[in-house]
CSV table of C-alpha atoms in Angstrom, one decimal:
chain,number,residue,atom,x,y,z
A,314,MET,CA,-31.7,-90.1,-12.8
A,315,ARG,CA,-28.7,-92.5,-13.7
A,316,ALA,CA,-26.1,-89.7,-13.3
A,317,ASP,CA,-27.4,-88.9,-9.7
A,318,LYS,CA,-27.3,-92.5,-8.7
A,319,HIS,CA,-23.6,-92.7,-10.0
A,320,GLN,CA,-22.6,-89.4,-8.1
A,321,LYS,CA,-24.2,-90.8,-4.8
A,322,LYS,CA,-22.0,-94.4,-5.5
A,323,LYS,CA,-19.0,-92.0,-5.9
A,324,LYS,CA,-19.9,-90.1,-2.6
A,325,ARG,CA,-20.4,-93.5,-0.7
A,326,ARG,CA,-17.1,-95.1,-2.2
A,327,TRP,CA,-14.8,-92.1,-0.9
A,328,PRO,CA,-15.2,-92.9,3.0
A,329,SER,CA,-14.6,-96.5,2.4
A,330,ILE,CA,-11.5,-95.6,0.4
A,331,LEU,CA,-10.2,-93.2,3.4
A,332,LEU,CA,-11.3,-95.9,5.8
A,333,VAL,CA,-8.9,-98.4,4.1
A,334,PHE,CA,-6.2,-95.8,3.8
A,335,LEU,CA,-6.2,-95.1,7.6
A,336,LEU,CA,-6.2,-98.6,8.5
A,337,LEU,CA,-3.2,-99.2,6.5
A,338,ILE,CA,-1.5,-96.3,8.0
A,339,GLY,CA,-2.2,-97.8,11.3
A,340,ALA,CA,-1.3,-101.0,10.6
A,341,VAL,CA,2.2,-99.7,9.4
A,342,ALA,CA,2.7,-97.7,12.4
A,343,GLY,CA,1.6,-100.5,14.8
A,344,TYR,CA,4.1,-103.0,13.1
A,345,ALA,CA,6.9,-100.4,13.5
A,346,TYR,CA,6.3,-99.8,16.9
A,347,PHE,CA,6.2,-103.5,17.5
A,348,GLN,CA,9.6,-104.1,15.5
A,349,PHE,CA,11.0,-101.3,17.7
A,350,LYS,CA,10.0,-102.6,20.9
A,351,GLN,CA,11.3,-106.2,19.9
A,352,GLY,CA,14.6,-104.8,19.4
A,353,VAL,CA,14.7,-103.0,22.4
A,354,ASN,CA,13.7,-106.1,24.6
A,355,GLN,CA,16.2,-108.2,22.5
A,356,SER,CA,19.0,-105.5,23.7
A,357,LEU,CA,17.7,-105.1,27.3
A,358,LYS,CA,18.4,-108.9,27.8
A,359,LYS,CA,22.1,-108.4,27.2
A,360,ILE,CA,22.6,-105.1,28.9
A,361,ASN,CA,24.2,-104.3,32.2
A,362,LYS,CA,22.2,-101.6,33.5
A,363,ASP,CA,24.6,-100.5,36.2
A,364,ASN,CA,27.2,-99.7,33.5
A,365,ASN,CA,24.8,-98.3,31.1
A,366,GLU,CA,25.5,-94.8,29.7
A,367,ALA,CA,22.1,-94.2,28.3
A,368,ASN,CA,20.9,-94.2,32.0
A,369,VAL,CA,22.5,-90.9,32.8
A,370,VAL,CA,20.5,-87.3,32.4
A,371,TYR,CA,22.1,-84.7,30.7
A,372,THR,CA,21.3,-81.1,29.7
A,373,PHE,CA,22.0,-80.0,26.0
A,374,GLU,CA,21.2,-76.5,25.0
A,375,GLY,CA,21.7,-77.2,21.2
A,376,GLN,CA,20.1,-75.6,18.1
A,377,LYS,CA,20.5,-75.7,14.4
A,378,ASP,CA,23.5,-74.1,12.9
A,379,GLN,CA,23.7,-70.7,11.1
A,380,TYR,CA,22.9,-72.4,7.9
A,381,GLY,CA,19.7,-73.7,8.9
A,382,ASP,CA,21.0,-77.4,9.1
A,383,THR,CA,21.2,-80.1,11.7
A,384,ASN,CA,24.5,-81.1,13.4
A,385,VAL,CA,24.7,-84.1,15.9
A,386,LEU,CA,27.4,-84.3,18.1
A,387,LEU,CA,28.4,-88.1,18.3
A,388,LEU,CA,30.4,-89.4,21.0
A,389,GLY,CA,31.7,-92.8,21.5
A,390,SER,CA,32.1,-93.4,25.4
A,391,ASP,CA,34.2,-96.1,27.1
A,392,ALA,CA,33.1,-95.7,30.5
A,393,ARG,CA,33.4,-98.5,33.1
A,394,GLY,CA,30.9,-98.4,36.0
A,395,LYS,CA,30.7,-95.0,37.6
A,396,GLU,CA,34.1,-93.7,36.3
A,397,LYS,CA,34.3,-90.5,34.3
A,398,SER,CA,35.3,-91.1,30.9
A,399,ARG,CA,36.7,-89.1,28.2
A,400,ALA,CA,35.3,-89.2,24.8
A,401,ASP,CA,37.1,-91.9,22.6
A,402,THR,CA,35.6,-90.7,19.3
A,403,ILE,CA,34.0,-87.3,18.5
A,404,MET,CA,32.2,-87.0,15.5
A,405,LEU,CA,30.1,-84.3,13.8
A,406,VAL,CA,27.2,-85.6,11.6
A,407,HIS,CA,26.0,-82.6,9.4
A,408,TYR,CA,22.8,-83.3,7.9
A,409,ASN,CA,21.1,-81.0,5.1
A,410,GLU,CA,17.5,-82.1,4.8
A,411,ASP,CA,17.0,-80.2,1.4
A,412,LYS,CA,19.8,-82.0,-0.5
A,413,GLY,CA,19.5,-85.4,1.6
A,414,THR,CA,23.2,-85.3,2.3
A,415,TYR,CA,25.3,-86.3,5.2
A,416,LYS,CA,28.9,-85.1,5.9
A,417,ILE,CA,30.9,-86.4,8.9
A,418,THR,CA,33.5,-84.5,10.5
A,419,SER,CA,35.9,-86.7,12.8
A,420,ILE,CA,37.6,-84.4,15.5
A,421,MET,CA,40.7,-86.1,16.9
A,422,ARG,CA,40.5,-86.4,20.6
A,423,ASP,CA,44.0,-85.1,21.3
A,424,SER,CA,43.3,-81.8,19.7
A,425,TYR,CA,44.6,-79.1,22.1
A,426,VAL,CA,41.8,-76.3,22.5
A,427,THR,CA,40.4,-73.8,24.9
A,428,ILE,CA,37.4,-75.5,27.1
A,429,PRO,CA,35.2,-73.0,28.5
A,430,GLY,CA,35.9,-72.5,32.1
A,431,HIS,CA,38.7,-74.9,32.2
A,432,GLY,CA,41.6,-73.5,30.1
A,433,LYS,CA,43.4,-75.5,27.3
A,434,HIS,CA,43.1,-79.1,27.1
A,435,LYS,CA,42.7,-82.0,25.0
A,436,ILE,CA,39.3,-81.8,23.5
A,437,ASN,CA,38.2,-85.3,24.5
A,438,SER,CA,38.4,-84.1,28.1
A,439,ALA,CA,35.5,-81.8,27.9
A,440,PHE,CA,33.2,-84.9,28.0
A,441,ALA,CA,34.7,-85.9,31.5
A,442,LEU,CA,34.7,-82.3,32.9
A,443,GLY,CA,31.0,-81.4,31.9
A,444,GLY,CA,29.4,-84.1,29.7
A,445,PRO,CA,28.1,-83.2,26.2
A,446,GLU,CA,26.9,-79.8,26.8
A,447,LEU,CA,30.5,-78.7,27.7
A,448,MET,CA,31.5,-80.5,24.5
A,449,ARG,CA,29.0,-78.5,22.6
A,450,GLN,CA,30.2,-75.3,24.0
A,451,THR,CA,33.8,-76.1,23.2
A,452,ILE,CA,33.1,-77.0,19.5
A,453,LYS,CA,31.0,-73.7,19.6
A,454,GLN,CA,33.9,-71.4,20.9
A,455,ASN,CA,36.6,-73.0,18.9
A,456,PHE,CA,34.7,-73.7,15.7
A,457,ASP,CA,31.8,-71.3,15.7
A,458,LEU,CA,29.3,-74.3,14.6
A,459,ASP,CA,26.1,-74.9,16.6
A,460,LEU,CA,25.0,-78.4,17.3
A,461,GLN,CA,21.3,-79.4,17.8
A,462,TYR,CA,21.7,-83.1,18.9
A,463,TYR,CA,24.0,-85.3,20.7
A,464,ALA,CA,24.3,-88.9,21.0
A,465,ILE,CA,26.5,-90.9,23.0
A,466,ALA,CA,27.0,-94.5,21.9
A,467,ASP,CA,28.2,-97.3,24.1
A,468,PHE,CA,30.6,-99.5,22.2
A,469,GLN,CA,28.4,-102.6,22.6
A,470,GLY,CA,25.3,-100.9,21.1
A,471,PHE,CA,27.6,-100.8,18.1
A,472,VAL,CA,28.5,-104.5,18.3
A,473,GLN,CA,24.6,-105.3,18.7
A,474,LEU,CA,23.7,-102.9,15.8
A,475,ILE,CA,26.2,-104.6,13.2
A,476,ASP,CA,25.3,-107.8,14.1
A,477,GLU,CA,21.5,-107.4,13.7
A,478,ALA,CA,21.7,-105.5,10.5
A,479,PHE,CA,24.7,-107.5,9.0
A,480,PRO,CA,23.9,-111.0,9.6
A,481,LYS,CA,26.9,-112.1,7.5
A,482,GLY,CA,29.4,-109.2,8.6
A,483,VAL,CA,30.5,-106.0,6.9
A,484,GLU,CA,32.9,-106.3,4.1
A,485,ILE,CA,36.2,-104.3,4.8
A,486,ASP,CA,39.6,-104.6,3.5
A,487,VAL,CA,41.7,-105.0,6.5
A,488,GLU,CA,45.0,-103.4,5.8
A,489,LYS,CA,47.4,-105.2,8.2
A,490,LYS,CA,47.1,-107.4,11.1
A,491,MET,CA,45.7,-105.8,14.4
A,492,SER,CA,45.3,-107.2,17.8
A,493,GLU,CA,46.9,-105.0,20.6
A,494,ASN,CA,44.0,-103.7,23.0
A,495,ILE,CA,41.2,-104.6,20.8
A,496,ASP,CA,40.1,-107.7,22.4
A,497,VAL,CA,40.1,-109.5,18.9
A,498,THR,CA,42.6,-110.6,16.1
A,499,LEU,CA,42.5,-109.2,12.7
A,500,GLU,CA,44.4,-110.5,9.7
A,501,PRO,CA,45.0,-108.5,6.5
A,502,GLY,CA,42.7,-108.9,3.5
A,503,LEU,CA,39.2,-108.3,2.4
A,504,GLN,CA,36.8,-110.0,4.6
A,505,ARG,CA,33.4,-109.7,6.5
A,506,LEU,CA,33.6,-108.5,9.9
A,507,ASP,CA,31.0,-109.2,12.6
A,508,GLY,CA,30.1,-106.5,15.1
A,509,ALA,CA,32.8,-107.2,17.7
A,510,HIS,CA,35.9,-107.6,15.0
A,511,LEU,CA,34.4,-104.3,13.3
A,512,LEU,CA,34.7,-102.7,16.7
A,513,GLY,CA,38.0,-103.8,17.1
A,514,TYR,CA,39.0,-102.5,13.6
A,515,VAL,CA,37.5,-98.8,14.5
A,516,ARG,CA,39.3,-98.8,17.7
A,517,PHE,CA,42.9,-100.0,16.7
A,518,ARG,CA,45.5,-97.4,16.9
A,519,HIS,CA,48.7,-98.9,18.0
A,520,ASP,CA,50.9,-98.8,15.2
A,521,ALA,CA,53.0,-96.0,13.7
A,522,ILE,CA,50.3,-93.4,12.7
A,523,GLY,CA,48.4,-94.0,15.9
A,524,ASP,CA,45.0,-92.0,16.1
A,525,PHE,CA,45.2,-90.6,12.7
A,526,GLY,CA,45.0,-94.4,11.2
A,527,ARG,CA,42.2,-95.1,13.8
A,528,VAL,CA,40.2,-91.9,12.5
A,529,GLU,CA,40.5,-93.0,8.9
A,530,ARG,CA,39.3,-96.6,9.7
A,531,GLN,CA,36.2,-94.9,11.4
A,532,GLN,CA,35.2,-92.8,8.4
A,533,LYS,CA,36.0,-95.9,6.0
A,534,ALA,CA,33.9,-98.1,8.2
A,535,VAL,CA,31.0,-95.5,8.1
A,536,LYS,CA,31.0,-95.4,4.5
A,537,ALA,CA,31.1,-99.3,4.1
A,538,ILE,CA,28.1,-99.4,6.2
A,539,LYS,CA,26.2,-96.8,4.4
A,540,ASP,CA,27.1,-98.5,1.3
A,541,GLN,CA,26.2,-102.1,2.2
A,542,LEU,CA,23.2,-101.2,4.4
A,543,GLY,CA,21.0,-99.3,1.7
A,544,GLY,CA,17.9,-100.5,0.1
A,545,PHE,CA,14.2,-101.0,0.7
A,546,GLN,CA,14.7,-104.0,2.8
A,547,THR,CA,17.1,-102.5,5.3
A,548,ILE,CA,14.7,-99.3,5.4
A,549,ALA,CA,11.8,-101.9,6.5
A,550,LYS,CA,14.0,-103.1,9.3
A,551,LEU,CA,14.7,-99.4,10.5
A,552,PRO,CA,12.3,-99.6,13.6
A,553,LYS,CA,13.8,-102.8,14.8
A,554,LEU,CA,17.7,-101.7,14.5
A,555,ILE,CA,16.8,-98.5,16.2
A,556,GLY,CA,15.0,-100.3,19.0
A,557,VAL,CA,18.2,-102.5,19.3
A,558,VAL,CA,20.7,-99.8,19.7
A,559,SER,CA,18.6,-97.3,21.8
A,560,PRO,CA,19.2,-99.0,25.2
A,561,TYR,CA,22.9,-98.5,24.6
A,562,VAL,CA,22.4,-94.7,23.2
A,563,ASN,CA,21.9,-91.7,25.4
A,564,THR,CA,20.6,-89.0,23.2
A,565,ASN,CA,18.2,-85.8,23.0
A,566,MET,CA,16.7,-87.0,19.6
A,567,ASP,CA,13.2,-88.3,19.4
A,568,THR,CA,12.8,-91.8,17.8
A,569,SER,CA,10.8,-90.1,15.2
A,570,ASP,CA,13.7,-87.8,14.4
A,571,THR,CA,16.0,-90.7,14.5
A,572,LEU,CA,13.8,-92.7,12.1
A,573,PHE,CA,13.6,-89.6,9.7
A,574,MET,CA,17.3,-89.0,9.4
A,575,ALA,CA,18.3,-92.6,9.3
A,576,LYS,CA,15.7,-93.2,6.5
A,577,ASP,CA,17.5,-90.7,4.4
A,578,PHE,CA,20.9,-92.0,5.4
A,579,LEU,CA,20.0,-95.7,3.8
A,580,SER,CA,18.1,-94.2,1.0
A,581,ASP,CA,19.8,-94.9,-2.4
A,582,ASN,CA,18.8,-91.7,-4.1
A,583,ARG,CA,19.8,-88.9,-1.4
A,584,GLY,CA,23.6,-88.6,-2.0
A,585,SER,CA,26.5,-90.0,-0.5
A,586,ILE,CA,28.7,-89.3,2.6
A,587,GLU,CA,31.7,-87.1,2.5
A,588,THR,CA,34.4,-87.0,5.3
A,589,LEU,CA,36.6,-84.6,6.9
A,590,ARG,CA,39.1,-84.8,9.8
A,591,ILE,CA,40.3,-82.1,12.0
A,592,PRO,CA,43.2,-81.0,12.4
A,593,ILE,CA,43.5,-81.0,8.6
A,594,GLU,CA,47.0,-81.4,7.0
A,595,ASN,CA,49.6,-78.8,7.9
A,596,SER,CA,47.6,-77.2,10.4
A,597,PHE,CA,49.1,-78.6,13.6
A,598,THR,CA,52.2,-79.2,15.8
A,599,GLU,CA,52.8,-82.2,18.1
A,600,PRO,CA,54.3,-81.0,21.4
A,601,ARG,CA,54.2,-82.5,24.9
A,602,ILE,CA,52.6,-80.6,27.3
A,603,LYS,CA,53.2,-81.0,31.2
A,604,GLY,CA,50.1,-83.1,32.5
A,605,GLU,CA,48.8,-83.6,29.1
A,606,GLY,CA,51.3,-85.7,27.4
A,607,ALA,CA,51.6,-85.5,23.6
A,608,VAL,CA,48.8,-83.4,22.2
A,609,LEU,CA,48.0,-81.8,18.5
A,610,ASP,CA,48.3,-78.0,19.1
A,611,ILE,CA,46.0,-76.9,16.3
A,612,ASP,CA,45.6,-73.7,14.1
A,613,VAL,CA,42.1,-73.2,15.2
A,614,GLU,CA,41.2,-70.5,12.6
A,615,LYS,CA,42.6,-72.5,9.9
A,616,ASN,CA,40.6,-75.5,11.0
A,617,LYS,CA,37.3,-73.4,11.5
A,618,LYS,CA,37.6,-72.4,8.0
A,619,ALA,CA,38.0,-75.9,6.5
A,620,LEU,CA,35.2,-77.2,8.5
A,621,HIS,CA,32.7,-74.3,7.4
A,622,GLN,CA,34.0,-74.7,3.7
A,623,PHE,CA,33.3,-78.4,4.0
A,624,ILE,CA,29.8,-78.2,5.2
A,625,THR,CA,28.6,-75.5,2.9
A,626,GLN,CA,30.0,-76.5,-0.4
């Protein structure tokens, strides 16, 4: 008799536990949505909708690569108003879900390659000629790599994201004085940079090594952000951070996909970031081409092989 009563109590207890569990999930989801919308509204107050790249509608016929992994085409656009812009920054973010690893390949914008339907040009002109879809086709044709997603980031979105995520700034060792064409002045030395100054740091290229140094600084900044942004507290802020940057980003990624990948990026136990630059060393010449100026005439096969070795090792 007592055993029967005990079993009845256990049966009554399980629905209560399930209800509490569902309520907790609902509360977490509701809080995340509230934080996301708060971030979106925060940015919408500052954004110039007429100049907003995120309002443009693009087609993109992407898919997972031949290894079953996810690649994101990350483009930094400096368009002003309705003018067509070449991509100022071109990165391939390679994500292996099983390993929890991120690998970032920076393609230098002056790489001289075949653009489908347009002949040979600097690779950054593919964006102006046909948006992210033509850039995807260009990378597929030259490097035999499929890209599933794209994200075009307005530089002001980068500033807002850094300021929200790092109230005290990102710690960076600035290697030299920088000021030309970056709207800020940076002094050498280890220091914390706010969004505007970190943007200036990753865009500076007016020195002896030009765009090579700029690409190196971009990869250095990504690693610094990863190292300094990790941890439970930042993961809890993810919905708001994504909300802050969303009005500045044009992407075909769902918010849920972005949250999932960002969570792994910030997790302390999911591996580190490795980087590659294309063209690799000893794989290019620097001729001047009529109508293009100075270009990086790359050995496509050598760089394609290096890219595939990098993402599969």
